[in-house]
Amino acid sequence: MKQLSELKLKLLDLLKEDARRDANLLATLVGVPTEEVAEAIRELEEDHVIVKYATVVNSSKLDDEKVTALIEVQITPERGRGFEAIAERVYLFPQVKSVFLMSGAYDLLVEVEGRNLKEVASFVSDKLSTLESVLSTKTHFILKKYKQDGIIFEDPEEDRRLLISP
């Protein structure tokens, strides 16, 4: 793992806020030439520091709402590979959006998305819980997202307090 320059760290912060910012705007914001910004971004992409530019979607604004679940998974680590082998088997399922190795009461946190509750439940019972290393699962369905990736989904509520003057 190599140390990133101050420029690259600033660029990452700015791109995390809004990945649509172009090199000209970024150059203005960080105070360096556009060519230097473009080269730094190209290096970040080649080094797989930047792996994807993504859009955050407020699914509550769509008719086509999907069901998202967070699943706590306790597993038995594999001799010689630890948690890596089972994590790889889990993240290769197309329903799986994220997999995290955790500290605490469970080992993996798995984010799964499906068209409906039944589809997610079927994935957990038929695919995930049947893996040899899986000891137990605990599924939590996301009912509503208020904030994701730093983006607040709720429209700010109007201040309804009465104005009091002295």
Short mmCIF file of C-alpha atoms in Angstrom, two decimals:
data_model
loop_
_atom_site.label_atom_id
_atom_site.label_comp_id
_atom_site.label_asym_id
_atom_site.label_seq_id
_atom_site.Cartn_x
_atom_site.Cartn_y
_atom_site.Cartn_z
CA MET A 1 0.00 0.00 0.00
CA LYS A 2 1.49 3.31 -1.01
CA GLN A 3 1.04 6.75 0.49
CA LEU A 4 -1.12 9.08 -1.63
CA SER A 5 -0.10 12.66 -2.32
CA GLU A 6 -2.05 15.54 -0.81
CA LEU A 7 -3.39 16.36 -4.29
CA LYS A 8 -4.73 12.85 -4.81
CA LEU A 9 -6.37 12.83 -1.37
CA LYS A 10 -8.08 16.17 -2.12
CA LEU A 11 -9.24 14.88 -5.50
CA LEU A 12 -10.68 11.74 -3.91
CA ASP A 13 -12.64 13.82 -1.41
CA LEU A 14 -14.01 16.05 -4.16
CA LEU A 15 -14.94 13.11 -6.39
CA LYS A 16 -16.64 11.30 -3.50
CA GLU A 17 -18.82 14.39 -3.05
CA ASP A 18 -19.68 14.52 -6.76
CA ALA A 19 -18.10 12.17 -9.30
CA ARG A 20 -19.43 14.29 -12.19
CA ARG A 21 -16.91 17.06 -11.55
CA ASP A 22 -14.62 17.36 -14.55
CA ALA A 23 -10.87 17.92 -14.54
CA ASN A 24 -11.24 21.66 -15.25
CA LEU A 25 -13.45 22.26 -12.22
CA LEU A 26 -11.30 20.03 -10.03
CA ALA A 27 -8.18 21.90 -11.13
CA THR A 28 -9.80 25.20 -10.14
CA LEU A 29 -10.88 23.80 -6.76
CA VAL A 30 -7.43 22.45 -5.86
CA GLY A 31 -5.41 25.18 -7.58
CA VAL A 32 -3.29 23.11 -9.96
CA PRO A 33 -3.19 22.78 -13.78
CA THR A 34 -5.89 20.65 -15.44
CA GLU A 35 -3.27 18.31 -16.93
CA GLU A 36 -1.89 17.54 -13.46
CA VAL A 37 -5.41 16.73 -12.19
CA ALA A 38 -6.15 14.51 -15.21
CA GLU A 39 -2.86 12.63 -14.69
CA ALA A 40 -3.53 12.16 -10.96
CA ILE A 41 -7.02 10.78 -11.66
CA ARG A 42 -5.65 8.46 -14.36
CA GLU A 43 -3.07 7.11 -11.86
CA LEU A 44 -5.76 6.63 -9.19
CA GLU A 45 -7.83 4.64 -11.70
CA GLU A 46 -4.86 2.55 -12.88
CA ASP A 47 -3.87 1.77 -9.26
CA HIS A 48 -7.49 0.74 -8.53
CA VAL A 49 -7.84 3.39 -5.83
CA ILE A 50 -10.80 4.65 -7.87
CA VAL A 51 -12.60 1.49 -8.93
CA LYS A 52 -15.95 2.87 -10.12
CA TYR A 53 -17.96 6.03 -10.54
CA ALA A 54 -21.44 5.38 -9.18
CA THR A 55 -24.81 7.07 -8.82
CA VAL A 56 -26.65 7.15 -5.50
CA VAL A 57 -30.35 6.54 -6.17
CA ASN A 58 -33.17 7.49 -3.82
CA SER A 59 -35.22 4.32 -4.40
CA SER A 60 -38.18 5.70 -2.43
CA LYS A 61 -38.82 8.02 -5.41
CA LEU A 62 -39.23 5.05 -7.77
CA ASP A 63 -42.21 2.74 -8.32
CA ASP A 64 -39.79 -0.16 -8.75
CA GLU A 65 -38.62 -0.44 -5.13
CA LYS A 66 -36.35 -3.34 -4.37
CA VAL A 67 -35.92 -5.02 -1.02
CA THR A 68 -32.55 -4.64 0.69
CA ALA A 69 -31.41 -6.74 3.63
CA LEU A 70 -28.34 -6.70 5.84
CA ILE A 71 -27.41 -10.19 6.95
CA GLU A 72 -25.16 -10.97 9.89
CA VAL A 73 -23.30 -14.20 9.16
CA GLN A 74 -21.32 -16.29 11.62
CA ILE A 75 -18.84 -18.58 9.91
CA THR A 76 -16.10 -21.07 10.63
CA PRO A 77 -12.87 -19.75 9.06
CA GLU A 78 -11.16 -22.08 6.62
CA ARG A 79 -7.75 -23.43 7.62
CA GLY A 80 -5.04 -21.60 5.70
CA ARG A 81 -7.38 -19.03 4.11
CA GLY A 82 -9.29 -17.70 7.10
CA PHE A 83 -12.37 -15.76 6.08
CA GLU A 84 -11.24 -15.13 2.49
CA ALA A 85 -12.61 -18.32 0.90
CA ILE A 86 -16.12 -18.02 2.32
CA ALA A 87 -16.23 -14.26 1.67
CA GLU A 88 -15.37 -14.93 -1.97
CA ARG A 89 -18.10 -17.57 -2.30
CA VAL A 90 -20.61 -15.12 -0.81
CA TYR A 91 -19.67 -12.04 -2.88
CA LEU A 92 -19.89 -13.99 -6.15
CA PHE A 93 -23.68 -14.37 -5.78
CA PRO A 94 -25.36 -11.76 -8.02
CA GLN A 95 -27.82 -10.78 -5.24
CA VAL A 96 -24.95 -9.70 -2.99
CA LYS A 97 -24.13 -5.99 -3.19
CA SER A 98 -21.53 -5.76 -0.38
CA VAL A 99 -19.61 -8.04 2.00
CA PHE A 100 -17.71 -6.78 5.04
CA LEU A 101 -15.52 -8.64 7.55
CA MET A 102 -16.67 -7.43 10.96
CA SER A 103 -15.51 -7.48 14.54
CA GLY A 104 -17.94 -8.42 17.28
CA ALA A 105 -20.76 -10.95 17.49
CA TYR A 106 -20.68 -12.03 13.84
CA ASP A 107 -18.05 -12.38 11.13
CA LEU A 108 -19.50 -11.08 7.87
CA LEU A 109 -22.07 -8.42 7.12
CA VAL A 110 -23.70 -9.12 3.76
CA GLU A 111 -25.88 -6.62 1.90
CA VAL A 112 -28.36 -8.33 -0.40
CA GLU A 113 -30.88 -6.86 -2.83
CA GLY A 114 -33.90 -8.60 -4.32
CA ARG A 115 -37.13 -7.82 -6.16
CA ASN A 116 -39.21 -8.72 -3.11
CA LEU A 117 -39.10 -10.15 0.42
CA LYS A 118 -39.59 -13.71 -0.80
CA GLU A 119 -36.63 -13.51 -3.17
CA VAL A 120 -34.28 -12.32 -0.42
CA ALA A 121 -35.61 -14.92 2.04
CA SER A 122 -35.11 -17.63 -0.57
CA PHE A 123 -31.51 -16.51 -1.15
CA VAL A 124 -30.77 -16.67 2.58
CA SER A 125 -32.39 -20.07 3.14
CA ASP A 126 -31.38 -21.80 -0.11
CA LYS A 127 -27.96 -20.35 -0.90
CA LEU A 128 -26.31 -18.46 1.94
CA SER A 129 -27.22 -20.55 4.99
CA THR A 130 -26.46 -23.82 3.17
CA LEU A 131 -22.78 -22.94 2.61
CA GLU A 132 -20.60 -25.35 4.55
CA SER A 133 -18.79 -22.74 6.66
CA VAL A 134 -21.92 -20.79 7.63
CA LEU A 135 -22.94 -21.40 11.25
CA SER A 136 -25.84 -18.94 11.47
CA THR A 137 -27.47 -15.95 9.83
CA LYS A 138 -29.56 -13.07 11.12
CA THR A 139 -31.42 -11.01 8.52
CA HIS A 140 -32.40 -7.35 8.92
CA PHE A 141 -34.60 -5.80 6.23
CA ILE A 142 -34.09 -2.11 5.47
CA LEU A 143 -37.45 -0.38 5.81
CA LYS A 144 -36.39 3.13 4.86
CA LYS A 145 -33.13 4.87 3.96
CA TYR A 146 -32.65 8.29 5.49
CA LYS A 147 -29.03 8.79 4.47
CA GLN A 148 -26.60 6.84 2.29
CA ASP A 149 -23.03 7.66 1.27
CA GLY A 150 -23.38 11.08 2.89
CA ILE A 151 -26.54 11.90 0.91
CA ILE A 152 -29.66 12.78 2.94
CA PHE A 153 -32.79 11.51 1.18
CA GLU A 154 -35.40 13.36 3.21
CA ASP A 155 -36.55 16.77 2.03
CA PRO A 156 -35.80 19.27 4.79
CA GLU A 157 -38.88 19.92 6.86
CA GLU A 158 -40.14 23.48 6.91
CA ASP A 159 -39.51 25.32 10.17
CA ARG A 160 -42.96 25.76 11.74
CA ARG A 161 -41.89 27.52 14.93
CA LEU A 162 -43.65 30.75 15.77
CA LEU A 163 -41.59 33.88 15.49
CA ILE A 164 -41.28 35.52 18.90
CA SER A 165 -40.17 39.12 19.13
CA PRO A 166 -39.12 40.93 22.32
#
